[in-house]
Structures are given as structure tokens and as C-alpha cells.
Coordinates of C-alpha atoms and ligand atoms in Angstrom, one line a residue:
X1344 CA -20.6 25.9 -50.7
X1345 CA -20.2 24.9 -47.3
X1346 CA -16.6 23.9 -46.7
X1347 CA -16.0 23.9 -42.9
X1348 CA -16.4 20.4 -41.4
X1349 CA -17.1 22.1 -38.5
X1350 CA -20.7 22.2 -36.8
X1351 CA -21.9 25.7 -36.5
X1352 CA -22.8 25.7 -32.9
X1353 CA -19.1 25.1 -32.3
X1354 CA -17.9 27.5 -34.9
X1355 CA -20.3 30.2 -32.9
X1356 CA -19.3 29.2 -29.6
X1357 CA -16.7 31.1 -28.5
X1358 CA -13.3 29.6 -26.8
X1359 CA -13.9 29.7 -22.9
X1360 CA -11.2 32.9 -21.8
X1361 CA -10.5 31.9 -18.3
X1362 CA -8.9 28.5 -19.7
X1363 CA -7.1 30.2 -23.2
X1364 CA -5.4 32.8 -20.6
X1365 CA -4.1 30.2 -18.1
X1366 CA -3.4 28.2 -21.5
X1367 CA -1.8 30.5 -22.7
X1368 CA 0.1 31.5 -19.5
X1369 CA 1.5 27.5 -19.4
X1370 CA 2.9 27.7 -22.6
X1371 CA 4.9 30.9 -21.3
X1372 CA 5.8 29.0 -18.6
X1373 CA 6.9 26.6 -20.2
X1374 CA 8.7 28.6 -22.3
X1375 CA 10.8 29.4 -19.9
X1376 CA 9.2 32.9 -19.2
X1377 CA 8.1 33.8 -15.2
X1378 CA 4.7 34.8 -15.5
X1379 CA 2.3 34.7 -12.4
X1380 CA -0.9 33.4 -13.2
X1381 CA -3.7 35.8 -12.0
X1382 CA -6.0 34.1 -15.0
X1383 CA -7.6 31.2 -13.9
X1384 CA -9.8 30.9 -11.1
X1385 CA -8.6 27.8 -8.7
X1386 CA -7.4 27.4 -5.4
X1387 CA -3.6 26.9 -5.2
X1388 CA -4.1 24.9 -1.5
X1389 CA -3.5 20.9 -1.9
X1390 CA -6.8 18.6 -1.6
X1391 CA -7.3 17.9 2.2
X1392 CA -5.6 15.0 3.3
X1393 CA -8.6 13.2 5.0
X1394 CA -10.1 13.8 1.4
X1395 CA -7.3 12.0 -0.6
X1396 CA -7.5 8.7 1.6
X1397 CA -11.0 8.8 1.3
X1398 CA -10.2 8.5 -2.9
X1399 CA -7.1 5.6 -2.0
X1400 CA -9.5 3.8 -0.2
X1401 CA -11.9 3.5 -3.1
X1402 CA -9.5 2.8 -5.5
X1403 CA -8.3 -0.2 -3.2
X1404 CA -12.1 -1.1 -2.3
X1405 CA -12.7 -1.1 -6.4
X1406 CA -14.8 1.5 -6.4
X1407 CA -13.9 1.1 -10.6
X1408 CA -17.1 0.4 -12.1
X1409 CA -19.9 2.4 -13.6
X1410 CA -21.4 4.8 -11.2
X1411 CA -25.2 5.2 -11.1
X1412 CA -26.1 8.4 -13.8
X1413 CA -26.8 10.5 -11.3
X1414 CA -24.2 9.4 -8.8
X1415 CA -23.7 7.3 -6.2
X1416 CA -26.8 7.6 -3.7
X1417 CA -24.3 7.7 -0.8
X1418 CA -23.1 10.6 -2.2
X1419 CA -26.8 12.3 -3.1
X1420 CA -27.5 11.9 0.5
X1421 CA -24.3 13.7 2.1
X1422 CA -25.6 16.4 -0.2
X1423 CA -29.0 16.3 0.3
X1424 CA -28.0 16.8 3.8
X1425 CA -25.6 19.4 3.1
X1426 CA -28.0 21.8 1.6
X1427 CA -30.8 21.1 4.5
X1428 CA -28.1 22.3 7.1
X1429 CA -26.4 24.6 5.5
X1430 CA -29.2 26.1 2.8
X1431 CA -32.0 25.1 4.5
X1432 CA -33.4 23.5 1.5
X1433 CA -36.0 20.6 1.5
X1434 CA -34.3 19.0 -1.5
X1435 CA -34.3 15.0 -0.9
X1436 CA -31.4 12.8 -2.7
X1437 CA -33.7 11.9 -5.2
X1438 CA -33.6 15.5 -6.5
X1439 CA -29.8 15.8 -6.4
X1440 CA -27.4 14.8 -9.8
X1441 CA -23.9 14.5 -9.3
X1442 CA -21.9 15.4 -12.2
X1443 CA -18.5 16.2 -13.6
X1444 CA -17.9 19.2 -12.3
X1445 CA -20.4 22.2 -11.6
X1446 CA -19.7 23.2 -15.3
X1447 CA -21.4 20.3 -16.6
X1448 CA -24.3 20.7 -14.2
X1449 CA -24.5 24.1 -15.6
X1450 CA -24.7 22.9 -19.1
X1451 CA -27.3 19.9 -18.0
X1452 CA -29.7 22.4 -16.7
X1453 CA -29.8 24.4 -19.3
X1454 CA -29.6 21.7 -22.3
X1455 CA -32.4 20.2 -20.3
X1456 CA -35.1 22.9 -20.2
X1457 CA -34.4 25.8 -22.4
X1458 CA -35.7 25.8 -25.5
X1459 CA -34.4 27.4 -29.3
X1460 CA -35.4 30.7 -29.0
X1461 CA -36.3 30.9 -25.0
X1462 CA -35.0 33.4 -23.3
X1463 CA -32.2 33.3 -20.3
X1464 CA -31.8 36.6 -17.8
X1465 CA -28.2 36.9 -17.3
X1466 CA -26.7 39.5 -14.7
X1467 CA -23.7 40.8 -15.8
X1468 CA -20.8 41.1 -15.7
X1469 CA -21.3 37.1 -15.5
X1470 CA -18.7 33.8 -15.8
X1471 CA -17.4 33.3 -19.4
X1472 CA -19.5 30.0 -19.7
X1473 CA -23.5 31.1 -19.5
X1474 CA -23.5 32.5 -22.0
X1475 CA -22.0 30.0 -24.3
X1476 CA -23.6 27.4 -22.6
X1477 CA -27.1 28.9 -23.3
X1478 CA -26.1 29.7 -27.3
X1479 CA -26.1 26.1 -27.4
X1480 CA -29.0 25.6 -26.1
X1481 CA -30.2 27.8 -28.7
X1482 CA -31.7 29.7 -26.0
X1483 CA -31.5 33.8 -26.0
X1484 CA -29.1 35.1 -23.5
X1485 CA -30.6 38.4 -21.9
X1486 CA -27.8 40.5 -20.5
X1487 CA -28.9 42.8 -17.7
X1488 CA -25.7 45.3 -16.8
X1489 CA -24.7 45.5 -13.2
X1490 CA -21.8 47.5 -12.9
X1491 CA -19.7 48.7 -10.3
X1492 CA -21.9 52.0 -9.2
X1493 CA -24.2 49.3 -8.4
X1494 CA -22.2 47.2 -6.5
X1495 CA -22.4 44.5 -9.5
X1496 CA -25.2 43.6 -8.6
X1497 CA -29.0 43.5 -10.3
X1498 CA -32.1 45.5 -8.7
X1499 CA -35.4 44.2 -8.6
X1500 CA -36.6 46.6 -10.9
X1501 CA -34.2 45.5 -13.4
X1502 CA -35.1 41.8 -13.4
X1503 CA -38.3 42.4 -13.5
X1504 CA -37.5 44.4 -16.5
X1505 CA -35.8 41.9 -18.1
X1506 CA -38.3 39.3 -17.7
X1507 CA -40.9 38.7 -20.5
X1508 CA -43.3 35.9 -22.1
X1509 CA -40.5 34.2 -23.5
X1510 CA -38.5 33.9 -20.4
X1511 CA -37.5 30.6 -19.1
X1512 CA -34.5 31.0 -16.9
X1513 CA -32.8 33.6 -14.8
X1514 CA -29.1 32.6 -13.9
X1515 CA -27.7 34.3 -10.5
X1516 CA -24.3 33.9 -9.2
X1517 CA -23.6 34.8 -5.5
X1518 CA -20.7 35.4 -4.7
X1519 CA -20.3 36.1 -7.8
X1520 CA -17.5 35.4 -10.5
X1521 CA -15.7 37.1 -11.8
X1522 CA -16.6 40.9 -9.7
X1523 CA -16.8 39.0 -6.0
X1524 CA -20.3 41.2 -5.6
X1525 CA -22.4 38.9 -2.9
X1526 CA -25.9 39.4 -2.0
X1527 CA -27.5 40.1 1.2
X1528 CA -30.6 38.8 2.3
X1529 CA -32.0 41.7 1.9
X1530 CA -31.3 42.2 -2.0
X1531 CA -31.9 38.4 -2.3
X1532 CA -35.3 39.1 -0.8
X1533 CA -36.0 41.8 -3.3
X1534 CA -35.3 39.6 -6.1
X1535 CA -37.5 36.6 -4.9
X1536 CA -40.6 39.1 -4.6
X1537 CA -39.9 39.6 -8.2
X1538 CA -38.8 36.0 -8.9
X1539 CA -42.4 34.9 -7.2
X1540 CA -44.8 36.8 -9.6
X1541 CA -43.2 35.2 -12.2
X1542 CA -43.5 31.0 -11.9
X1543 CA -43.1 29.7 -15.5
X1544 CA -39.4 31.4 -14.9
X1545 CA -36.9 28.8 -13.4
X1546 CA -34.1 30.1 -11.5
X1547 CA -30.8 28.5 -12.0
X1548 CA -28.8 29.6 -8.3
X1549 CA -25.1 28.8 -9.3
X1550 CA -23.3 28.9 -5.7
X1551 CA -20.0 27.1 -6.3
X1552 CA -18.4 30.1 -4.3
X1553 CA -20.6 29.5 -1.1
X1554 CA -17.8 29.1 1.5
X1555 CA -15.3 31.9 0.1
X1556 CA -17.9 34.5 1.7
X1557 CA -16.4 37.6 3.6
X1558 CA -19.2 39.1 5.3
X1559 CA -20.7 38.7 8.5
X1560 CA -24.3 37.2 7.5
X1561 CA -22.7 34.6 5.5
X1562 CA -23.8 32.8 2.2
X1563 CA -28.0 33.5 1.8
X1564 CA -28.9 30.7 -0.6
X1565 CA -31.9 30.9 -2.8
X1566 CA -32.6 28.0 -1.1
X1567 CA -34.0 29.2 2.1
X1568 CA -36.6 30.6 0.4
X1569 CA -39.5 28.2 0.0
X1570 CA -42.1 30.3 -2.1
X1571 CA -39.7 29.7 -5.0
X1572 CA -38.6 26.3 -4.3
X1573 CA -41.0 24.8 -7.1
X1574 CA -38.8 26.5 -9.6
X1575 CA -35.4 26.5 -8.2
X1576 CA -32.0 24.5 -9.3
X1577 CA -29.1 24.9 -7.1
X1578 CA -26.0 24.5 -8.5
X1579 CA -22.4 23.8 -6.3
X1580 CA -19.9 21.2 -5.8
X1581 CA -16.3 21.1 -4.5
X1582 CA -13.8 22.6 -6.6
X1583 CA -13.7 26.0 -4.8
X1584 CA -14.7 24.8 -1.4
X1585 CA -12.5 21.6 -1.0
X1586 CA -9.6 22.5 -3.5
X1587 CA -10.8 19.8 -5.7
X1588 CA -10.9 21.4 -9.4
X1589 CA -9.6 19.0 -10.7
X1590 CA -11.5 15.9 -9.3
X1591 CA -14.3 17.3 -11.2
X1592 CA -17.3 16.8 -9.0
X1593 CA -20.2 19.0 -9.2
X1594 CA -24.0 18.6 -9.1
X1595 CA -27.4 20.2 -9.7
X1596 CA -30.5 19.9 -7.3
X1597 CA -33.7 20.8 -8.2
X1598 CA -37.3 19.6 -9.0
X1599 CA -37.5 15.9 -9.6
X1600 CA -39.1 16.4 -13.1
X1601 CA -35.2 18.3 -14.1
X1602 CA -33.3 15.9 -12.3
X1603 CA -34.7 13.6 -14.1
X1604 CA -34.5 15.1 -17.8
X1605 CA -30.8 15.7 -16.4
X1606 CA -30.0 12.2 -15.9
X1607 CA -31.3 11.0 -18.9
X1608 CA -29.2 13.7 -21.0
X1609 CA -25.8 12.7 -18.3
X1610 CA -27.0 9.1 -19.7
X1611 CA -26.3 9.8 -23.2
X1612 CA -23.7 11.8 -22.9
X1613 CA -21.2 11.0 -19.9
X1614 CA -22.3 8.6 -17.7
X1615 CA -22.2 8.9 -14.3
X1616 CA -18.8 10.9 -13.4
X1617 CA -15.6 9.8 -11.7
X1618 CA -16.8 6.8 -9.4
X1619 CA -13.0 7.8 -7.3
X1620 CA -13.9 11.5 -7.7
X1621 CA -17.1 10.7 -5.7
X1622 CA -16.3 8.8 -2.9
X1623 CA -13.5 11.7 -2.1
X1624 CA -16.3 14.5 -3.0
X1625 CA -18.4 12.0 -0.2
X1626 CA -15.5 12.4 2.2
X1627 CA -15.5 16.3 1.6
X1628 CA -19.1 17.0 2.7
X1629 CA -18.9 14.1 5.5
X1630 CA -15.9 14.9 6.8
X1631 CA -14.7 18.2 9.2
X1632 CA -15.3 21.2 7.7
X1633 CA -12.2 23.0 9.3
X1634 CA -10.4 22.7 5.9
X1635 CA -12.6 25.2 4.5
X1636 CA -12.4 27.9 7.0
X1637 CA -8.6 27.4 7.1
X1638 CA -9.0 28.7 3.0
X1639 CA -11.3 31.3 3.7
X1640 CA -8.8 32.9 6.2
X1641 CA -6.3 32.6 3.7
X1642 CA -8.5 33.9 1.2
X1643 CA -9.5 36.8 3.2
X1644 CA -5.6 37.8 4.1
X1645 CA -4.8 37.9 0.1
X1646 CA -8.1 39.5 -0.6
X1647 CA -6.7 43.0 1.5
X1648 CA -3.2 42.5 0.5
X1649 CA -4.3 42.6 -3.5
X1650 CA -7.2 45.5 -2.6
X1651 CA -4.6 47.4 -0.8
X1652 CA -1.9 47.2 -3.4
X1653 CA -4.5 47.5 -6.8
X1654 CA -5.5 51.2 -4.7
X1655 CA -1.5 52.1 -5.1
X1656 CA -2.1 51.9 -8.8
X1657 CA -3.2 55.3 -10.1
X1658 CA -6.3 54.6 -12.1
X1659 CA -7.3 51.6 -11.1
X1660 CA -11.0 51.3 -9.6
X1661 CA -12.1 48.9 -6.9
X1662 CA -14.2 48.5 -4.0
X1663 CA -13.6 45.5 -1.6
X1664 CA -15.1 42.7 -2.4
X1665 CA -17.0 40.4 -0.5
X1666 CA -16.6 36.8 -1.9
X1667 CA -15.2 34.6 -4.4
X1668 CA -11.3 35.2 -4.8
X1669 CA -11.3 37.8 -7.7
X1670 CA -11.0 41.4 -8.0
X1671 CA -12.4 43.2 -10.9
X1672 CA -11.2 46.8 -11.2
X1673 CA -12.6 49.2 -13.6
X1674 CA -9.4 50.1 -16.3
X1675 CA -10.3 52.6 -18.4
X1676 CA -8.5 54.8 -17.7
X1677 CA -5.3 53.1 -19.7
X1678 CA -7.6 52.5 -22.5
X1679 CA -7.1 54.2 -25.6
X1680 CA -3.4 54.7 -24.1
X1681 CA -0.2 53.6 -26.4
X1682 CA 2.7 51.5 -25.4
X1683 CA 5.9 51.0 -26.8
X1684 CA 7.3 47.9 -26.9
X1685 CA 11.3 47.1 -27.4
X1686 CA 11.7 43.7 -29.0
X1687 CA 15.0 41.7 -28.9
X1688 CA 16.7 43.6 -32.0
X1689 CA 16.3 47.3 -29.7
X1690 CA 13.4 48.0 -32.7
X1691 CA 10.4 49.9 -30.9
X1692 CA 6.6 49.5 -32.0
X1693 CA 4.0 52.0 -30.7
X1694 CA 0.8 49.3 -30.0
X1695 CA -2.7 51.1 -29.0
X1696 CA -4.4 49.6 -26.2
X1697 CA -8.0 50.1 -27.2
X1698 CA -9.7 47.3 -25.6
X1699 CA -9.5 45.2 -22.3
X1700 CA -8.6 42.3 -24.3
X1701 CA -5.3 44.5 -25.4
X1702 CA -4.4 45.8 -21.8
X1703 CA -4.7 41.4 -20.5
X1704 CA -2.3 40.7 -23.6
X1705 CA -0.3 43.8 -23.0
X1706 CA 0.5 43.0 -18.6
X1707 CA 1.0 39.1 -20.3
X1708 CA 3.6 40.2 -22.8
X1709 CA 4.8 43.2 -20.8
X1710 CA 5.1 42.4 -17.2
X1711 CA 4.2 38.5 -17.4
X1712 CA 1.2 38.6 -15.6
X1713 CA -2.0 36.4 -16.7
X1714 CA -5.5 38.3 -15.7
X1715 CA -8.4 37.9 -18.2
X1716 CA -10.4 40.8 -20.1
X1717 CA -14.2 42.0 -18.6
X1718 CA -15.3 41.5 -22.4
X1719 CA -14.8 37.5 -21.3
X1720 CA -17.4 38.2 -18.7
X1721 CA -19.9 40.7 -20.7
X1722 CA -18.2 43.6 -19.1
X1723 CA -16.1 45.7 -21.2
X1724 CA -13.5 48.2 -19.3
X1725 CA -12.6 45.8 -16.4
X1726 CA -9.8 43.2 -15.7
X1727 CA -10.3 40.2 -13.5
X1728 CA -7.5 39.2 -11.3
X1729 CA -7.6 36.0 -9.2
X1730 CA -5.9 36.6 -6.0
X1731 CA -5.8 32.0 -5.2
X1732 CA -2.1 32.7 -5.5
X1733 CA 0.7 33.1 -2.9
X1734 CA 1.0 36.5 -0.8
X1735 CA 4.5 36.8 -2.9
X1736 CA 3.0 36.0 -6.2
X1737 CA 0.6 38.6 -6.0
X1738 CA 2.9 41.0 -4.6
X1739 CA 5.1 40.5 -7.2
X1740 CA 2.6 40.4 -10.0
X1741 CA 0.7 43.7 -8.4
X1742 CA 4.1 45.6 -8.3
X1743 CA 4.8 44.4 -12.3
X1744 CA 1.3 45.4 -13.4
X1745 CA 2.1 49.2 -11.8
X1746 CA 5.3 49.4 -13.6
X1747 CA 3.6 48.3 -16.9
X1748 CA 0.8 50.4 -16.6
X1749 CA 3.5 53.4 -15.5
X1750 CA 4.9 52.6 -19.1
X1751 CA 1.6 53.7 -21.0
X1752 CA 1.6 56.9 -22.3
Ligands
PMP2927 N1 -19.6 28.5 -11.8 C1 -18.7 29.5 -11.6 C2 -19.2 30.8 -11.3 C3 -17.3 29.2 -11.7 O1 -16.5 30.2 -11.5 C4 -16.9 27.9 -12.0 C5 -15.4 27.8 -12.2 N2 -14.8 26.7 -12.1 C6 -17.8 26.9 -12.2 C7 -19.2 27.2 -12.1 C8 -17.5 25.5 -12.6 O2 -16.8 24.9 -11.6 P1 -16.4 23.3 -11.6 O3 -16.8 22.8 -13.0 O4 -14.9 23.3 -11.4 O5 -17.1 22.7 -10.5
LIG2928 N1 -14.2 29.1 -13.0 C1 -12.8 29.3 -13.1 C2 -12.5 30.7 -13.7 O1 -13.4 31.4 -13.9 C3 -12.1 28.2 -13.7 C4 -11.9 28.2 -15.2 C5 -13.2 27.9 -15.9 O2 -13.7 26.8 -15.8 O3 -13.6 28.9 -16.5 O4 -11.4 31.0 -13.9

């Protein structure tokens, strides 16, 4: 007899990793314990000032009602221009649906076209929530491995590999969480020539980390390339960008036939989001962009202090990356390695480290420092590390994570 009252797409869906580390970080915190928190992926920087007036004035102009489903059509338009300048996409407002948080545009795309038993072409190593999101879609997630000897990133000749009859949707992720891996034109190139012979297949672009890009080119957005602009949904907003994670603003755009089928799910569902949230997200994309590039040079300082001090740590593997504000070295070479652990009373238990999952747990409890497993991500063997933290904190949490991982035997 049935005796949970639990649904059994929840009971299948497994807890999102990235918020039970920095959960479960908190609680340590509050505990009393130091731990740095490596786990969850956010910018520590404030909210641009310009940004929070924007949100004051609203409140005092009462912006307090219900929003428009999609969002307000001032704010479509900033982003509608947005993506023309910067993407060089031809996507009008219309085409644009603001939601709460890129997340949930995520999950609106997907709930919206995927079908039970479609399938959905998934690079990995990949963000905790695809997959997830597409198991409740009923769709089939099909995980195509891209690991570090190839730059973490998927060849041509693999997606087309990967795509068959039943394939609805390919999700891509550049600059990617959680390895940082970003694609040149080149390599995006090579995967629209593929993307092209294939138009039933609709290609979600999720580009949330478009601004923390290292390289000299820049962010290539799927966007600029109109042979696959029939099929394409672009996903971003201004959490990673702005600072703003927790204003919650993100948004789809895409053909008007999704955007549609989007807002009518957002109707039944949530609403249009934050109507405060929006007019600051307005101000963000309206306003000077100087904010961001302040970040990214902050960003970029962090990203060679942590590379440089993760190559001190004997066994450790990582090559630089070139966006996003994660590193992802390969550990396995402390796997299968024991640690003993002295509790309070001076007893000692021996504790194998098997798995990713036990090395995260074992820097957490050992040397109080929050990363999260590559099993999260679909990648067994690797650790992701968010460097968004202080030039001390990740000093300090670098030098604790080589004593701890000194202390395996
Ligand atoms: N996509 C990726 C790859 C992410 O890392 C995140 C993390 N926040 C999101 C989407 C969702 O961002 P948000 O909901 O904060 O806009
Ligand atoms: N995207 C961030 C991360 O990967 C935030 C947490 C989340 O929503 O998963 O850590």
C-alpha cells in the first residue's frame, strides 16, 4: 500500500546540492563554527547603488500591484535591446518573459515543450538543476561526458551523436557552471553546423554567466547565429551579472509560440514576478554598465589567486578557466584514501573517502570549508569551488583544504 503522501516526482527529484551545501554551511555557521563557504555560487559584491534607488523609487511610486505575466513591457524592451546590442539577436519584447529568477525560466522552457519520454542532450559535467528540472518534465535527460581532456566541453561529433528521433532539446551552458569551460566561436560554430541539420531539436542557450568571461573574444552567444534562430531560447538575467541573486529576476527569449506557452504556464503558476525586483532589474540593463566590469576584474584577480594556490596542492588537477567564478579540479587522487578523525573525547575513527560526496563532507567537517561534489553536476571525481569570496577567504580556505587533504593517508 502506498503510504507516502508524498508525490513521486518529488520523492524522485533529488534535493538541489549547491543550496543543501551552503545550507548546510549556515547551519555551521551558525553554530558557531568558521567555515568559508566555497559552495554556493553567488557574488559576494553589494547590488549597485544606482540599482537599489531604482527599486526605492518603485516602491515609493507603488509599483505594488500585479505585474503583467510576462513582465513589465518596459522591462521586455530594455532586454530586447540588450540582446540586439550585445547578442545580436533579432528577438523583439514580444518574445521576451521575465521571470523569477533564470531558474524558473529554465524550468518554464522546459515544462513548456518537452514532452514524457522526449529526450534532452545534456553536456556534462552540467548545473545541479537540468537535470532535475527535465525528470519533471518527464522528459529523458541524455548526458553527453565532457571532461577535462576535453576542455569540458562537447565536440560536434558527439552532439550529433547524441541526437536521435526522440530528441527535443539540447541544453548548453557557456561559460559554463560548474567547470568555467567557455566556448569560442569557433567550437560554437561547429556545434550550430550540427545544431542546423537537425530543426525539430530546440536549443535551450542558458547564459546567465555572460559577463564573467575571461578571454579576449568575449561571450559568443547562440544568438548571433541566425540559421538557428527559429529554434533557439536564450536564457539570462541578473543575478551573476548585477549581484542581484537574490532579487530573483531572470527571463527566457525565444520564438513567440514558447513565449507564449511560457506565460500561460507563469500564469498558473506564479504570476508575474517581483513588480520591485523588475524595475531594479530595468535599472540594471538601462543603466552604466561599469558595475559589471568592476566584478569581472575582481573576478578575474580571485580566479589566478585560487588557480595558483589549488596547483600548490599535490594532486589536485586544473587548468585555468575561462569564465563563470568556479574551479573544478579533478580529485581523485584522494579517493579511496582514509582519514582519521579525532572527536571531542580524543576517540579516533578511520572514515574511507570513496566518493566526491565524502571528500566535500570530509574538507566541511575537517577543515570547515563548503565546496560541492562533481556527482551534483553529473561528474564524478571533481570538486567545485566557488572563488565569489574575498582574496582572504579563499586564501584561508585554500591553505585549510591542503592541510586536510595532507591528513589523508
Ligand atoms: N543557470 C546556471 C548555470 C546557474 O549557475 C544558475 C545559478 N544561480 C542559474 C541558472 C539560476 O540563476 P538565477 O535563478 O539566480 O537567475
Ligand atoms: N547557481 C548557483 C550555484 O550553482 C546558485 C545556487 C543554485 O541555485 O543552484 O551554486
Amino acid at each position: 500500500m502506498e503510504t507516502s503522501r508524498i508525490a513521486e516526482r518529488i520523492r524522485q527529484l533529488a534535493v538541489s546540492a549547491t543550496l543543501a551545501m551552503s545550507q548546510k554551511s549556515s547551519e555551521l555557521k551558525a553554530a558557531g563554527v568558521d567555515v568559508v563557504n566555497l559552495s554556493v555560487g553567488e557574488p559576494d559584491f553589494d547590488t549597485p547603488s544606482h540599482i537599489k534607488e531604482a527599486a526605492k523609487k518603485a516602491i515609493d511610486e507603488n509599483y505594488s500591484h500585479y505585474s503583467p505575466v510576462p513582465g513589465y513591457m518596459s522591462l521586455r524592451e530594455a532586454i530586447a535591446g540588450k540582446l540586439r546590442k550585445e547578442n545580436k539577436t533579432s528577438f523583439e519584447a514580444a518574445q521576451v518573459v521575465v521571470s523569477t529568477g533564470a531558474k524558473q525560466a529554465l524550468s518554464n522552457v522546459i515544462l513548456a515543450t518537452v514532452n514524457p519520454g522526449d529526450e534532452v542532450v545534456i553536456p556534462v559535467p552540467a548545473w545541479v538543476s537540468y537535470v532535475e528540472m527535465v525528470k519533471l518534465a518527464e522528459g529523458v535527460p541524455v548526458l553527453v561526458p565532457a571532461g577535462m581532456e576535453q576542455g569540458f566541453k562537447v565536440t560536434p561529433a558527439q552532439l550529433e551523436a547524441a541526437i536521435t528521433d526522440k530528441t527535443r532539446m539540447v541544453m548548453l551552458c557557456s561559460p559554463s557552471n560548474p567547470s568555467g569551460a567557455v566556448y569560442d566561436r569557433e567550437e560554437i560554430k561547429g556545434l550550430v553546423e550540427v545544431l542546423k541539420r537537425h530543426p525539430r531539436v530546440i536549443i535551450l542557450s542558458d547564459e546567465i554567466y555572460e559577463h564573467i568571461n575571461y578571454t579576449s573574444e568575449g561571450h559568443v552567444s547562440f544568438g548571433e547565429f541566425p540559421e538557428i534562430a527559429d529554434r533557439l531560447v536564450i536564457v539570462n538575467g541578473v543575478s551573476k551579472a548585477y549581484a542581484m541573486t537574490g532579487w530573483r529576476i531572470g527571463y527566457m527569449a525565444g520564438p513567440v509560440e514558447i513565449a507564449k506557452a511560457v506565460t500561460k504556464l507563469q500564469g498558473q503558476t506564479t504570476s508575474g514576478t517581483c513588480s520591485i525586483a523588475q524595475k531594479a532589474a530595468e535599472a540594471a540593463y538601462r543603466g552604466s554598465q561599469e558595475c559589471v566590469a568592476e566584478m569581472l576584474a575582481a573576478f578575474r584577480r580571485r580566479r589566478d589567486l585560487i588557480v595558483g594556490l589549488a596547483r600548490e596542492i599535490p594532486g589536485l588537477k586544473l587548468d585555468m578557466p575561462d569564465g563563470a567564478f568556479y574551479i573544478f579540479p579533478e580529485v581523485s587522487a584522494y579517493l579511496g584514501k582514509e582519514a582519521r578523525l579525532t572527536s571531542s573525547d580524543g576517540s579516533v575513527t578511520v572514515k574511507e573517502i570513496a566518493t566526491d560526496s565524502d571528500l566535500a563532507m570530509y574538507l566541511l567537517e575537517e577543515a570547515h570549508v563548503a565546496t560541492v561534489a562533481g556527482s551534483a553536476f553529473c561528474m564524478p571525481g571533481y570538486l567545485r569551488l566557488s572563488y565569489a569570496a574575498s582574496d582572504d577567504q579563499l586564501r584561508e580556505a585554500m591553505s585549510r583544504i591542503k592541510a586536510a587533504l595532507a591528513k589523508l593517508a
